[in-house]
CSV table of C-alpha atoms in Angstrom, one decimal:
chain,number,residue,atom,x,y,z
A,237,MET,CA,-94.1,55.2,-10.0
A,238,ARG,CA,-97.1,56.7,-11.8
A,239,ARG,CA,-98.6,59.8,-10.5
A,240,SER,CA,-102.1,61.3,-10.6
A,241,ARG,CA,-103.3,64.9,-10.7
A,242,ARG,CA,-104.8,64.2,-7.3
A,243,THR,CA,-101.7,62.8,-5.6
A,244,THR,CA,-98.2,64.1,-4.8
A,245,ALA,CA,-96.7,60.8,-3.6
A,246,GLY,CA,-96.7,57.1,-4.2
A,247,VAL,CA,-99.1,54.8,-2.5
A,248,LEU,CA,-98.1,52.0,-0.2
A,249,LEU,CA,-100.3,49.6,1.7
A,250,ALA,CA,-100.4,50.4,5.4
A,251,ALA,CA,-102.8,47.6,6.1
A,252,CYS,CA,-103.6,46.1,2.8
A,253,ALA,CA,-103.6,46.4,-1.0
A,254,LEU,CA,-103.9,49.2,-3.5
A,255,ALA,CA,-104.8,48.3,-7.0
A,256,THR,CA,-102.0,48.3,-9.6
A,257,ALA,CA,-104.2,48.2,-12.7
A,258,GLY,CA,-104.2,51.4,-14.6
A,259,THR,CA,-104.5,50.4,-18.3
A,260,GLN,CA,-107.4,51.0,-20.5
A,261,ALA,CA,-108.2,47.3,-20.6
A,262,ALA,CA,-108.5,47.2,-16.8
A,263,ALA,CA,-110.7,50.3,-16.8
A,264,ALA,CA,-113.0,48.7,-19.4
A,265,GLY,CA,-113.1,45.5,-17.4
A,266,ALA,CA,-114.2,47.5,-14.3
A,267,ALA,CA,-117.0,49.1,-16.3
A,268,ARG,CA,-118.2,45.7,-17.5
A,269,ALA,CA,-118.0,44.4,-13.9
A,270,ARG,CA,-120.4,47.0,-12.6
A,271,ALA,CA,-123.3,45.0,-14.0
A,272,ALA,CA,-121.8,41.6,-13.2
A,273,ALA,CA,-122.6,39.3,-10.4
A,274,PRO,CA,-120.1,38.8,-7.5
A,275,ALA,CA,-117.4,36.3,-8.3
A,276,VAL,CA,-117.4,33.0,-6.4
A,277,HIS,CA,-114.4,30.7,-5.9
A,278,VAL,CA,-114.8,27.1,-4.6
A,279,ALA,CA,-112.2,26.9,-1.8
A,280,ALA,CA,-112.8,23.5,-0.2
A,281,ALA,CA,-116.0,21.8,-1.4
A,282,THR,CA,-115.6,18.3,0.1
A,283,PRO,CA,-115.3,17.2,3.7
A,284,ALA,CA,-111.9,15.7,2.8
A,285,ALA,CA,-110.7,19.1,1.4
A,286,GLN,CA,-112.0,20.9,4.5
A,287,HIS,CA,-110.2,18.4,6.8
A,288,SER,CA,-107.0,19.0,4.9
A,289,VAL,CA,-107.2,22.8,5.4
A,290,SER,CA,-108.0,22.3,9.1
A,291,ASP,CA,-104.9,20.0,9.5
A,292,TYR,CA,-102.7,22.5,7.6
A,293,TRP,CA,-103.3,25.3,10.1
A,294,THR,CA,-101.3,24.2,13.1
A,295,PRO,CA,-100.7,26.7,15.9
A,296,GLU,CA,-97.1,27.1,14.7
A,297,ARG,CA,-98.2,28.0,11.1
A,298,MET,CA,-100.7,30.5,12.5
A,299,ARG,CA,-98.0,32.1,14.7
A,300,THR,CA,-95.6,32.4,11.8
A,301,ALA,CA,-98.1,33.6,9.1
A,302,ALA,CA,-97.0,36.9,7.7
A,303,PRO,CA,-99.5,39.8,7.7
A,304,LEU,CA,-100.6,40.5,4.2
A,305,ASP,CA,-98.6,43.7,3.3
A,306,LEU,CA,-98.1,44.4,-0.4
A,307,PRO,CA,-95.4,46.7,-1.9
A,308,ALA,CA,-95.8,50.2,-3.2
A,309,ALA,CA,-98.1,50.6,-6.2
A,310,ALA,CA,-99.0,53.3,-8.7
A,311,PRO,CA,-102.6,54.6,-8.5
A,312,GLY,CA,-104.7,53.1,-11.2
A,313,THR,CA,-107.9,54.3,-12.8
A,314,PHE,CA,-110.7,53.7,-10.4
A,315,SER,CA,-114.3,53.5,-11.4
A,316,ALA,CA,-116.8,55.9,-9.8
A,317,PRO,CA,-119.2,54.1,-7.4
A,318,ALA,CA,-122.8,54.0,-8.6
A,319,ALA,CA,-125.3,56.4,-7.2
A,320,ARG,CA,-126.3,55.5,-3.6
A,321,GLY,CA,-129.5,53.5,-3.2
A,322,ASP,CA,-131.8,53.3,-0.2
A,323,VAL,CA,-130.3,52.7,3.3
A,324,ARG,CA,-130.6,49.0,4.2
A,325,THR,CA,-129.7,47.4,7.5
A,326,VAL,CA,-129.5,43.9,8.8
A,327,ALA,CA,-129.9,43.3,12.5
A,328,ALA,CA,-127.3,41.6,14.6
A,329,THR,CA,-127.9,38.1,15.9
A,330,ALA,CA,-125.7,38.8,18.9
A,331,PRO,CA,-127.4,40.0,22.1
A,332,ALA,CA,-129.4,43.2,21.8
A,333,ALA,CA,-128.1,46.4,23.3
A,334,ALA,CA,-129.0,46.7,27.0
A,335,SER,CA,-127.9,50.3,27.5
A,336,PRO,CA,-126.5,53.2,25.5
A,337,ALA,CA,-122.8,53.1,24.5
A,338,SER,CA,-120.6,54.6,27.2
A,339,LEU,CA,-118.1,56.0,24.6
A,340,ALA,CA,-115.2,55.1,27.0
A,341,SER,CA,-113.1,54.1,23.9
A,342,PHE,CA,-114.1,57.1,21.7
A,343,PRO,CA,-112.0,58.4,20.2
A,344,GLN,CA,-109.2,55.9,20.0
A,345,ALA,CA,-106.3,55.8,17.6
A,346,GLY,CA,-105.4,52.2,18.2
A,347,GLY,CA,-105.5,50.1,21.3
A,348,PRO,CA,-106.5,46.7,22.7
A,349,TRP,CA,-110.2,46.0,22.9
A,350,THR,CA,-111.0,45.1,26.5
A,351,GLY,CA,-114.7,45.7,26.5
A,352,GLY,CA,-115.6,42.1,25.6
A,353,GLY,CA,-119.1,41.7,24.2
A,354,ALA,CA,-120.2,40.3,20.9
A,355,VAL,CA,-117.3,41.8,18.9
A,356,ALA,CA,-114.8,39.8,20.9
A,357,LYS,CA,-116.5,36.7,19.4
A,358,THR,CA,-117.4,37.7,15.9
A,359,SER,CA,-114.1,39.3,15.0
A,360,GLY,CA,-111.2,37.0,14.2
A,361,ARG,CA,-108.1,36.4,12.2
A,362,VAL,CA,-108.0,34.9,8.7
A,363,PHE,CA,-105.2,32.6,7.6
A,364,PHE,CA,-104.5,31.6,4.0
A,365,SER,CA,-101.8,30.7,1.5
A,366,PHE,CA,-100.9,33.3,-1.0
A,367,LYS,CA,-98.5,32.5,-3.8
A,368,GLY,CA,-96.4,30.1,-1.8
A,369,ARG,CA,-96.4,31.8,1.6
A,370,ASN,CA,-98.7,31.8,4.6
A,371,ALA,CA,-100.4,35.1,5.4
A,372,SER,CA,-103.0,36.6,7.6
A,373,CYS,CA,-105.8,39.2,7.5
A,374,SER,CA,-108.9,39.9,9.7
A,375,ALA,CA,-112.6,39.4,9.3
A,376,ASP,CA,-116.0,39.4,11.0
A,377,ALA,CA,-119.0,37.0,11.3
A,378,VAL,CA,-122.2,38.6,10.3
A,379,THR,CA,-125.9,37.8,10.4
A,380,SER,CA,-126.9,35.7,7.4
A,381,ARG,CA,-129.4,33.2,6.1
A,382,ASN,CA,-126.9,30.4,6.1
A,383,ALA,CA,-125.4,31.4,9.5
A,384,SER,CA,-122.0,30.8,7.9
A,385,THR,CA,-121.0,34.1,6.3
A,386,VAL,CA,-117.8,36.1,7.0
A,387,ILE,CA,-117.0,39.6,5.6
A,388,THR,CA,-113.5,40.7,4.9
A,389,ALA,CA,-111.5,42.7,2.4
A,390,GLY,CA,-111.4,41.7,-1.3
A,391,HIS,CA,-107.6,41.4,-1.2
A,392,CYS,CA,-107.9,39.0,1.7
A,393,VAL,CA,-109.6,36.4,-0.6
A,394,LYS,CA,-108.0,37.3,-4.0
A,395,TYR,CA,-105.0,39.3,-5.1
A,396,GLN,CA,-102.9,39.6,-8.3
A,397,ASN,CA,-105.2,37.3,-10.2
A,398,SER,CA,-104.8,34.6,-7.6
A,399,TRP,CA,-107.5,33.3,-5.2
A,400,HIS,CA,-106.0,32.5,-1.8
A,401,THR,CA,-106.0,28.8,-0.7
A,402,ASN,CA,-106.1,27.1,2.7
A,403,TRP,CA,-108.5,29.8,3.8
A,404,THR,CA,-109.7,29.6,7.4
A,405,PHE,CA,-111.3,31.9,9.9
A,406,VAL,CA,-110.5,31.9,13.6
A,407,PRO,CA,-113.1,34.0,15.5
A,408,GLY,CA,-112.2,35.3,19.0
A,409,TYR,CA,-108.5,34.6,18.3
A,410,HIS,CA,-106.2,35.8,21.1
A,411,ASP,CA,-102.7,35.0,22.3
A,412,GLY,CA,-102.4,32.0,20.0
A,413,GLN,CA,-105.7,30.6,21.1
A,414,ALA,CA,-108.8,29.6,19.0
A,415,PRO,CA,-111.6,29.5,21.6
A,416,TYR,CA,-114.3,29.0,19.1
A,417,GLY,CA,-112.4,26.7,16.7
A,418,THR,CA,-111.1,27.2,13.2
A,419,TRP,CA,-113.6,27.5,10.4
A,420,THR,CA,-112.7,26.4,6.8
A,421,ALA,CA,-114.0,28.3,3.9
A,422,VAL,CA,-116.2,26.3,1.5
A,423,LYS,CA,-116.3,29.2,-0.9
A,424,THR,CA,-114.8,32.7,-1.1
A,425,LEU,CA,-116.3,35.6,-3.0
A,426,SER,CA,-115.5,39.2,-4.0
A,427,THR,CA,-117.1,42.0,-5.9
A,428,PRO,CA,-116.8,41.9,-9.7
A,429,GLN,CA,-115.0,45.3,-9.6
A,430,TRP,CA,-112.3,44.0,-7.4
A,431,VAL,CA,-111.9,40.7,-9.4
A,432,ALA,CA,-111.8,42.6,-12.7
A,433,SER,CA,-109.3,45.4,-11.9
A,434,GLU,CA,-108.7,45.5,-8.1
A,435,ASP,CA,-110.6,48.7,-7.8
A,436,MET,CA,-110.1,50.0,-4.2
A,437,ASN,CA,-113.6,51.4,-4.2
A,438,TYR,CA,-114.8,47.8,-4.1
A,439,ASP,CA,-112.2,46.0,-1.9
A,440,VAL,CA,-114.8,43.8,-0.2
A,441,GLY,CA,-114.7,40.0,0.1
A,442,ALA,CA,-116.7,37.3,1.8
A,443,ALA,CA,-116.4,33.7,2.7
A,444,VAL,CA,-118.9,30.9,3.5
A,445,VAL,CA,-117.5,28.5,6.0
A,446,ALA,CA,-118.3,24.9,6.7
A,447,PRO,CA,-120.0,23.7,9.9
A,448,LEU,CA,-117.7,22.7,12.7
A,449,GLY,CA,-118.6,19.9,15.1
A,450,GLY,CA,-122.1,19.9,13.8
A,451,LYS,CA,-122.6,23.7,14.5
A,452,ARG,CA,-122.8,26.6,12.1
A,453,LEU,CA,-120.6,29.7,12.7
A,454,GLY,CA,-123.6,31.8,13.7
A,455,ASP,CA,-124.6,29.2,16.2
A,456,ALA,CA,-121.2,29.4,17.8
A,457,VAL,CA,-120.4,33.1,17.9
A,458,GLY,CA,-123.5,34.9,16.6
A,459,GLY,CA,-123.3,37.6,13.9
A,460,GLN,CA,-123.0,41.3,13.6
A,461,GLY,CA,-125.5,43.5,11.8
A,462,LEU,CA,-124.8,45.4,8.6
A,463,GLN,CA,-125.6,48.7,7.0
A,464,PHE,CA,-125.5,49.5,3.3
A,465,ASN,CA,-125.8,53.0,1.6
A,466,GLY,CA,-125.3,54.7,5.0
A,467,ASP,CA,-123.9,58.2,5.5
A,468,TYR,CA,-120.3,59.5,5.4
A,469,ASN,CA,-118.8,61.6,8.2
A,470,LYS,CA,-120.2,59.7,11.2
A,471,ALA,CA,-118.9,57.9,14.3
A,472,MET,CA,-117.2,54.7,13.4
A,473,TYR,CA,-115.4,51.9,15.3
A,474,ALA,CA,-112.8,49.7,13.4
A,475,PHE,CA,-111.4,46.4,14.7
A,476,GLY,CA,-108.7,44.0,13.5
A,477,PHE,CA,-105.7,41.9,14.3
A,478,PRO,CA,-102.7,43.9,13.1
A,479,ALA,CA,-99.6,41.8,13.1
A,480,ALA,CA,-96.8,44.2,11.9
A,481,ALA,CA,-94.9,46.3,14.4
A,482,PRO,CA,-95.7,47.6,16.9
A,483,TYR,CA,-98.5,44.9,17.0
A,484,ASP,CA,-98.0,41.2,16.9
A,485,GLY,CA,-101.4,39.8,15.9
A,486,THR,CA,-102.2,38.3,19.2
A,487,LYS,CA,-104.9,40.7,20.3
A,488,LEU,CA,-108.0,42.4,19.0
A,489,ILE,CA,-107.2,46.1,18.4
A,490,HIS,CA,-109.7,48.9,17.8
A,491,CYS,CA,-109.8,52.4,16.6
A,492,SER,CA,-112.7,54.9,16.8
A,493,GLY,CA,-113.6,58.4,15.9
A,494,ASN,CA,-115.6,60.5,13.4
A,495,SER,CA,-115.0,59.3,9.9
A,496,THR,CA,-114.2,61.3,6.8
A,497,LYS,CA,-114.5,60.8,3.1
A,498,ASP,CA,-111.4,60.2,1.0
A,499,PHE,CA,-110.7,63.2,-1.2
A,500,LEU,CA,-107.9,61.6,-3.2
A,501,LEU,CA,-108.3,58.4,-5.2
A,502,THR,CA,-111.4,56.7,-3.8
A,503,LYS,CA,-114.8,57.3,-2.4
A,504,ASP,CA,-113.8,55.3,0.8
A,505,HIS,CA,-114.4,56.2,4.4
A,506,GLY,CA,-111.3,57.4,6.3
A,507,LEU,CA,-110.6,57.1,10.0
A,508,SER,CA,-107.7,58.1,12.3
A,509,CYS,CA,-106.1,54.7,13.1
A,510,ASN,CA,-102.6,53.3,13.5
A,511,MET,CA,-103.4,49.6,12.9
A,512,THR,CA,-100.8,47.9,10.7
A,513,ALA,CA,-100.7,45.0,8.2
A,514,GLY,CA,-102.8,42.0,9.2
A,515,SER,CA,-105.8,44.2,10.2
A,516,SER,CA,-107.0,44.2,6.6
A,517,GLY,CA,-110.6,43.0,6.4
A,518,GLY,CA,-111.4,43.8,10.0
A,519,PRO,CA,-114.9,45.3,10.5
A,520,TRP,CA,-115.9,49.0,10.7
A,521,PHE,CA,-119.1,49.6,12.6
A,522,ALA,CA,-121.7,52.3,12.6
A,523,SER,CA,-124.1,52.6,15.6
A,524,PHE,CA,-121.7,50.6,17.7
A,525,ASP,CA,-122.6,49.9,21.3
A,526,GLU,CA,-119.6,49.5,23.6
A,527,ALA,CA,-121.7,48.0,26.3
A,528,THR,CA,-122.7,44.9,24.2
A,529,GLY,CA,-120.0,45.0,21.5
A,530,THR,CA,-122.7,45.1,18.7
A,531,GLY,CA,-123.0,47.4,15.7
A,532,LEU,CA,-123.9,47.6,12.0
A,533,GLN,CA,-120.9,46.7,9.9
A,534,ALA,CA,-120.5,49.4,7.2
A,535,SER,CA,-116.9,48.9,5.9
A,536,VAL,CA,-113.7,47.0,6.4
A,537,ASN,CA,-110.0,47.9,6.9
A,538,SER,CA,-108.6,48.3,3.4
A,539,PHE,CA,-105.6,50.6,2.7
A,540,GLY,CA,-103.6,53.7,3.7
A,541,TYR,CA,-101.5,56.3,2.0
A,542,THR,CA,-97.8,56.6,2.7
A,543,PHE,CA,-98.0,60.4,2.9
A,544,LEU,CA,-101.0,60.3,5.3
A,545,PRO,CA,-99.8,58.2,8.3
A,546,ASN,CA,-102.0,56.8,11.0
A,547,THR,CA,-105.1,57.0,8.7
A,548,MET,CA,-107.0,53.9,7.6
A,549,PHE,CA,-109.4,53.8,4.7
A,550,GLY,CA,-112.3,51.4,4.1
A,551,PRO,CA,-114.7,50.9,1.1
A,552,TYR,CA,-118.1,52.3,1.1
A,553,PHE,CA,-120.8,49.6,1.5
A,554,GLY,CA,-123.2,50.4,-1.3
A,555,ASP,CA,-125.4,48.3,-3.5
A,556,GLU,CA,-122.4,46.4,-4.8
A,557,ALA,CA,-121.4,45.3,-1.3
A,558,LYS,CA,-125.1,44.4,-0.6
A,559,ALA,CA,-125.1,42.2,-3.7
A,560,LEU,CA,-121.9,40.4,-2.5
A,561,TYR,CA,-123.5,39.9,0.9
A,562,ASP,CA,-126.7,38.5,-0.6
A,563,GLN,CA,-124.8,36.1,-2.8
A,564,ALA,CA,-122.7,34.9,0.2
A,565,GLN,CA,-125.6,34.3,2.5
A,566,GLN,CA,-127.5,32.3,-0.1
A,567,THR,CA,-124.4,30.1,-0.8
A,568,SER,CA,-124.0,26.7,0.8
């Protein structure tokens, strides 16, 4: 186990992955990636391929998919995020707020979301095959030009030089049910920094899903708004489908509270939260309204430190995340 001047213990994924790359070559690759375009992986380009993925994910396979939880890893050399640009927001296409948030679920360290609203539709489980096994993460449908864009964690689309296969999104998943159908990814994408060296500062991924029954994803469930280059240390709500004990992946779980800024290895947001493996990729919202279940997505569930229990970290949505989103929403 490698150690860093800023750490006193090894790092283990509580909800997802921590980069293992620490060589000079990886660091150089990350530097080159800063100026590169988001990486795009063709997941299921033809109707036949999409049908094959849809057939693959039977209810039984979904029930038995293991939450993506990776082993302990030594901290690598992470690249410093670029200087923050102007704040940019994208409005939700779900119903507009009708009243101020009641804050009935604030703060919350981890509990079932019973408020309904848009988030109960846009949030969902992700299922995929990773190196010979079936696994799960979480994700969120967002407003986009193609009405088909899903935001998740980078390691939920690619990990250890391997793009995941059989990738599908199930919005509104609960108790083994898929009330809005299963949506097969046509393409999956991630930031160049994550693809080059699995830099946790850029653990952001996206998917563009195929229409289902003649409808686009946004037509079926709407889409949450987004915020880029926002502030640290603010009220946040995090959602996901943790599937490791004490959770079982059947319900949408949420955490809420005032966020912090990681003072150890990354420039990520931190939040008191006890969600476990499987919640990776679930959305973090700023300006969240409990009354309507809408907000501005500003991060995703990403990782946790073994020596800092019940704390989740999520990447800062800066210009790099905005570039990824722009690439995804322009992809067909």
